[in-house]
PDB file of C-alpha atoms in Angstrom:
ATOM      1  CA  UNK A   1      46.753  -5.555 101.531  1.00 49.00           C
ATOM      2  CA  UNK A   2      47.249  -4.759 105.116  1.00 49.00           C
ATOM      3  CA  UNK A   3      50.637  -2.715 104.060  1.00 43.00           C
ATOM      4  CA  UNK A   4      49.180  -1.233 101.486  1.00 45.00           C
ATOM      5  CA  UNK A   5      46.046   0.427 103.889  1.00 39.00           C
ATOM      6  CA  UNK A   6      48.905   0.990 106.510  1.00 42.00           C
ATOM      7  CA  UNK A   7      50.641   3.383 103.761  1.00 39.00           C
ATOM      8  CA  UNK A   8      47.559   5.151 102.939  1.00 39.00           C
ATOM      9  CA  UNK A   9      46.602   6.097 106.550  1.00 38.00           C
ATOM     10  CA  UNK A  10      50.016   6.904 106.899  1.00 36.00           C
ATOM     11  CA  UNK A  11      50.143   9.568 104.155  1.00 37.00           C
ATOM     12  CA  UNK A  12      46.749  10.424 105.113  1.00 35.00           C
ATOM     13  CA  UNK A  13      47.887  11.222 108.587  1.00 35.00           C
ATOM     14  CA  UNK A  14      50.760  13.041 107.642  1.00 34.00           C
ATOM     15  CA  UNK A  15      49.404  15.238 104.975  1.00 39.00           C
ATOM     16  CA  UNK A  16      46.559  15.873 107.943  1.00 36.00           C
ATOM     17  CA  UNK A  17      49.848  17.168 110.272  1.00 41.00           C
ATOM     18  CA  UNK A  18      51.360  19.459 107.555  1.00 41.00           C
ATOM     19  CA  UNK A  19      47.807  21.093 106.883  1.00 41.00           C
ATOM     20  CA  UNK A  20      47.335  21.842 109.969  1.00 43.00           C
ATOM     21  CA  UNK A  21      50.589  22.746 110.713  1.00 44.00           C
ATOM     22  CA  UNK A  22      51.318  25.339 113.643  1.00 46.00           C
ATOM     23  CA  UNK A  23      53.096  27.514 111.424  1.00 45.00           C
ATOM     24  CA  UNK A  24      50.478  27.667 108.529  1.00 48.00           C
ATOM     25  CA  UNK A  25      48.175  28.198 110.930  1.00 44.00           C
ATOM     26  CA  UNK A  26      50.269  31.125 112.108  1.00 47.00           C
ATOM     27  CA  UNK A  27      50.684  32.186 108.838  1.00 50.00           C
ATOM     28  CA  UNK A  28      46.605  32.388 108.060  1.00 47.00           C
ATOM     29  CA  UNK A  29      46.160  34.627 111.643  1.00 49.00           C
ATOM     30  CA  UNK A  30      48.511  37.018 109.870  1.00 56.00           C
ATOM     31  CA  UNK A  31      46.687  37.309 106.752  1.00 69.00           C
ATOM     32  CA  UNK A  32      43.689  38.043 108.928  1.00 82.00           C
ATOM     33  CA  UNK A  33      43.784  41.806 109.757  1.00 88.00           C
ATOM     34  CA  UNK A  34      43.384  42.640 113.480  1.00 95.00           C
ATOM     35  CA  UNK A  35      40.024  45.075 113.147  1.00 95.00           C
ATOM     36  CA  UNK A  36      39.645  47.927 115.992  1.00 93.00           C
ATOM     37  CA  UNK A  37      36.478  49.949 116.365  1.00 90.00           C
ATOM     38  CA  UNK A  38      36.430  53.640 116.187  1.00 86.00           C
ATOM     39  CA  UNK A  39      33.301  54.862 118.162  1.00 84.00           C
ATOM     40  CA  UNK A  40      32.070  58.522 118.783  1.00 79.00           C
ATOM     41  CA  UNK A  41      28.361  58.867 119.925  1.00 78.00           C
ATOM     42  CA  UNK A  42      25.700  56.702 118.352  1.00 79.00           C
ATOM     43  CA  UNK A  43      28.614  56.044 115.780  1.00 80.00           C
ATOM     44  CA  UNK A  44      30.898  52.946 115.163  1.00 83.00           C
ATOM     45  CA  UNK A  45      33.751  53.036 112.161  1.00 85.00           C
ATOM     46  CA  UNK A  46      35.198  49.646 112.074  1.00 89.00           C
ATOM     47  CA  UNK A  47      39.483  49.431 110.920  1.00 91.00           C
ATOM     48  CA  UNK A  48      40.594  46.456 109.805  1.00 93.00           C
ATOM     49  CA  UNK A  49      44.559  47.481 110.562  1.00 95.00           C
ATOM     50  CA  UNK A  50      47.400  46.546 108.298  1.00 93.00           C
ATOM     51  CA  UNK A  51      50.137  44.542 109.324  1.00 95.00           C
ATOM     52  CA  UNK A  52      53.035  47.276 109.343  1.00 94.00           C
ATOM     53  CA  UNK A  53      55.289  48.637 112.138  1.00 96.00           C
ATOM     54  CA  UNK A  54      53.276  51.486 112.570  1.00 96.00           C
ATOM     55  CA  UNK A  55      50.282  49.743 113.315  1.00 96.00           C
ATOM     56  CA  UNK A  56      51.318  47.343 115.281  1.00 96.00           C
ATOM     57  CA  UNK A  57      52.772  50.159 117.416  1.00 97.00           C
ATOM     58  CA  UNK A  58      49.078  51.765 117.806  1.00 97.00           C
ATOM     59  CA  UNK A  59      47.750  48.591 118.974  1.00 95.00           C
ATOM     60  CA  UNK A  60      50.279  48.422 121.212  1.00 96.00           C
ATOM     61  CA  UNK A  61      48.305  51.324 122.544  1.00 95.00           C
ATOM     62  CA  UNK A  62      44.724  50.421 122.884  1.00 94.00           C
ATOM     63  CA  UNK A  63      42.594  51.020 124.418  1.00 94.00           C
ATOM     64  CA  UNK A  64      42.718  54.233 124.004  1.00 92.00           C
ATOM     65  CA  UNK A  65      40.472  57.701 124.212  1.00 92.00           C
ATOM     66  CA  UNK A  66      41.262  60.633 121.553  1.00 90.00           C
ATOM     67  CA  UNK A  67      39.766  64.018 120.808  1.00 89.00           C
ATOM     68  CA  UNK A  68      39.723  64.519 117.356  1.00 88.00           C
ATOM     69  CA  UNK A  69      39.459  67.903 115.369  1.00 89.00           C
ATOM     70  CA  UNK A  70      38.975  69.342 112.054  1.00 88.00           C
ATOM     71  CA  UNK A  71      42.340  70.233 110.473  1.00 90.00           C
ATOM     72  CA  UNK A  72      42.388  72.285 107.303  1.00 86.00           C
ATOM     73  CA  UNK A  73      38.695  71.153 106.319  1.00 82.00           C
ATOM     74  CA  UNK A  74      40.314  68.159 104.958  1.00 82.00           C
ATOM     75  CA  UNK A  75      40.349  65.874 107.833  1.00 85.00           C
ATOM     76  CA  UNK A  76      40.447  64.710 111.277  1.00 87.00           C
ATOM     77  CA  UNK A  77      43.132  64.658 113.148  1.00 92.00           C
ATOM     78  CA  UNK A  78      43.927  63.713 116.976  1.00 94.00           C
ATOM     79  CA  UNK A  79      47.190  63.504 118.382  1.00 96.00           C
ATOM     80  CA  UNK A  80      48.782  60.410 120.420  1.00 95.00           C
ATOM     81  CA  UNK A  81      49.960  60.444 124.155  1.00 95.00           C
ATOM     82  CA  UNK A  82      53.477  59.431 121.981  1.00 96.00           C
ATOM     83  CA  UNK A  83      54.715  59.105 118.314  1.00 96.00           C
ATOM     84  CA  UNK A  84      54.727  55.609 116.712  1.00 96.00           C
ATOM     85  CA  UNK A  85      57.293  53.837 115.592  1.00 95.00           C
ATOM     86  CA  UNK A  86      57.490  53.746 111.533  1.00 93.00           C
ATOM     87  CA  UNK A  87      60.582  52.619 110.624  1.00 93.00           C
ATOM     88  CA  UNK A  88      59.857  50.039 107.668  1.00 91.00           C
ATOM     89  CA  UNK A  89      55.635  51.543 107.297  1.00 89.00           C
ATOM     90  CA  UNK A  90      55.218  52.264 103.614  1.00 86.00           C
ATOM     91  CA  UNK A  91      53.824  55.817 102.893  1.00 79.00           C
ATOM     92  CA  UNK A  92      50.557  56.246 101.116  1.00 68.00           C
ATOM     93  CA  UNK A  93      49.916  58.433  97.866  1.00 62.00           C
ATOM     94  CA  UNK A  94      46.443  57.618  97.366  1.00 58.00           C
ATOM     95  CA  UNK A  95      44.497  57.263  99.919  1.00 57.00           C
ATOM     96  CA  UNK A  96      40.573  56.646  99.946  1.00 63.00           C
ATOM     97  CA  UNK A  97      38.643  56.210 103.470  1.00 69.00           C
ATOM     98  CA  UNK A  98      41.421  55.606 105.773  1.00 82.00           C
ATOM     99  CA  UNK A  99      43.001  55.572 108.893  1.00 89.00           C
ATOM    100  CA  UNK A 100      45.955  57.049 108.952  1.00 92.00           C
ATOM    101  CA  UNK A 101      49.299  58.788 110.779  1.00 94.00           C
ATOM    102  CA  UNK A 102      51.278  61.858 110.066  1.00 92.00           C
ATOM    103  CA  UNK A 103      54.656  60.979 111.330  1.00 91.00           C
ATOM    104  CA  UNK A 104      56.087  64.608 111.352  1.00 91.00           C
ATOM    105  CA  UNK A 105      53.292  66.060 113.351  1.00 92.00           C
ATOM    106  CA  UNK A 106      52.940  62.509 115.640  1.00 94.00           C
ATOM    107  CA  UNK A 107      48.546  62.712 114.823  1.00 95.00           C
ATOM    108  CA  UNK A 108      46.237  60.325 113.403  1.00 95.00           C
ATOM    109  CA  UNK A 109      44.631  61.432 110.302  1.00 91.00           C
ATOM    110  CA  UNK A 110      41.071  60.712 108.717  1.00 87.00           C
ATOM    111  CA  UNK A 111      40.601  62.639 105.463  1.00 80.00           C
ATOM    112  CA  UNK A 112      37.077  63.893 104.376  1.00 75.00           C
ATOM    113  CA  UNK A 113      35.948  62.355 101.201  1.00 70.00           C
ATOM    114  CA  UNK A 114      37.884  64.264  98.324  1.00 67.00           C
ATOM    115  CA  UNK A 115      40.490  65.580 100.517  1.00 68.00           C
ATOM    116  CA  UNK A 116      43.928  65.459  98.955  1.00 64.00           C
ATOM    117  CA  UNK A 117      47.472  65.425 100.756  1.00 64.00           C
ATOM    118  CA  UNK A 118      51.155  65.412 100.500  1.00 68.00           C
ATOM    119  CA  UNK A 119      51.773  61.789 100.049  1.00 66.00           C
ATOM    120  CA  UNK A 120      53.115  61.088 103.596  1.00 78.00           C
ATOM    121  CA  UNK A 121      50.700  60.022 105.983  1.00 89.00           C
ATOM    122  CA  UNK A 122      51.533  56.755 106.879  1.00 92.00           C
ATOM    123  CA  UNK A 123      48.111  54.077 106.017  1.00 91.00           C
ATOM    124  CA  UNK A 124      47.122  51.968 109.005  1.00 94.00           C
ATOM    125  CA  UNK A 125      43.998  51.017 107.573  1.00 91.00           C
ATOM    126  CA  UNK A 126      41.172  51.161 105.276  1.00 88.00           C
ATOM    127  CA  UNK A 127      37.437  52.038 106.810  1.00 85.00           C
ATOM    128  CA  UNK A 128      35.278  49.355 106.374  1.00 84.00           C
ATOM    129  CA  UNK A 129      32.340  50.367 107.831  1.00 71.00           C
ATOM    130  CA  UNK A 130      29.377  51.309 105.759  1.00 57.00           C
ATOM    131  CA  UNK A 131      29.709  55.483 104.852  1.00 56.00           C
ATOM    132  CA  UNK A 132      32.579  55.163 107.424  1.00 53.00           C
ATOM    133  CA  UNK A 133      33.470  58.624 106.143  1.00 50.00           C
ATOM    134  CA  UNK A 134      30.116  60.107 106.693  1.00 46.00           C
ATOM    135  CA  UNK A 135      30.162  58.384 110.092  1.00 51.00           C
ATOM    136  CA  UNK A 136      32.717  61.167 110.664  1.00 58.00           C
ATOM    137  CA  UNK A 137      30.868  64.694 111.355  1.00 58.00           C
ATOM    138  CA  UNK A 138      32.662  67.918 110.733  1.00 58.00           C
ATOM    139  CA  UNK A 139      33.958  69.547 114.548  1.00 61.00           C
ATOM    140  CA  UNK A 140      35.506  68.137 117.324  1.00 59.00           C
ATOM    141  CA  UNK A 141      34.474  64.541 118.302  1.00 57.00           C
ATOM    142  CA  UNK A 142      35.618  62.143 120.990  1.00 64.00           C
ATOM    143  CA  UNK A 143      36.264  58.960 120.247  1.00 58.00           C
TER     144      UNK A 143
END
């Protein structure tokens, strides 16, 4: 009997060591999107980023103050102190409220609700914030 409640514990004790494991517990801070805040005035748009190379890259920048500006009357946009690294960042047809990065030009991009574009701004991440969009005026805005 005593073996048999020595194996038990045993098995109990190491299935308690693989699930909570160093490395899964690594692997469920990944799946956990770092989330910045954007804020301008009175106004907070949360980003919850996405784990690419060109995010990680603008988090490597933070904090950080931008001036952003109507482009085109399709979106903001607000150019970095440097241009971010996107080798291996996937490009984003369809975008709905997002954060975003123009590679070519080296500026982040917010596009106005039904705004289209060419396909390759590069997604950081969604807006979660609640009319995160609308939390965006038209003109210039510091943030």
């Amino acid at each position: 009997m005593r073996l048999k409640t020595r194996t038990i514990l045993a098995l109990a004790a190491l299935m308690l060591m693989v699930l909570c494991s160093p490395l899964q517990a690594a692997e469920r801070a990944a799946e956990t999107p770092v989330k910045i805040r954007l804020v301008h005035d009175d106004n907070e748009v949360i980003i919850a980023l996405f784990d690419n190379p060109a995010a990680r890259d603008f988090l490597s920048m933070l904090p950080l103050t931008a001036e952003f500006s109507d482009f085109a009357d399709t979106e903001k946009i607000s150019y970095l102190p440097r241009k971010l690294q996107t080798a291996g960042s996937p490009s984003a047809r369809e975008i709905g409220p997002a954060f975003t990065y123009y590679a070519p030009w080296g500026n982040l991009a917010v596009f106005y609700p039904g705004s289209g574009h060419d396909g390759r701004p590069c997604p950081l991440g969604p807006l979660e914030s609640r009319n995160a969009s609308l939390a965006l005026p038209r003109g210039p805005l510091m943030a």
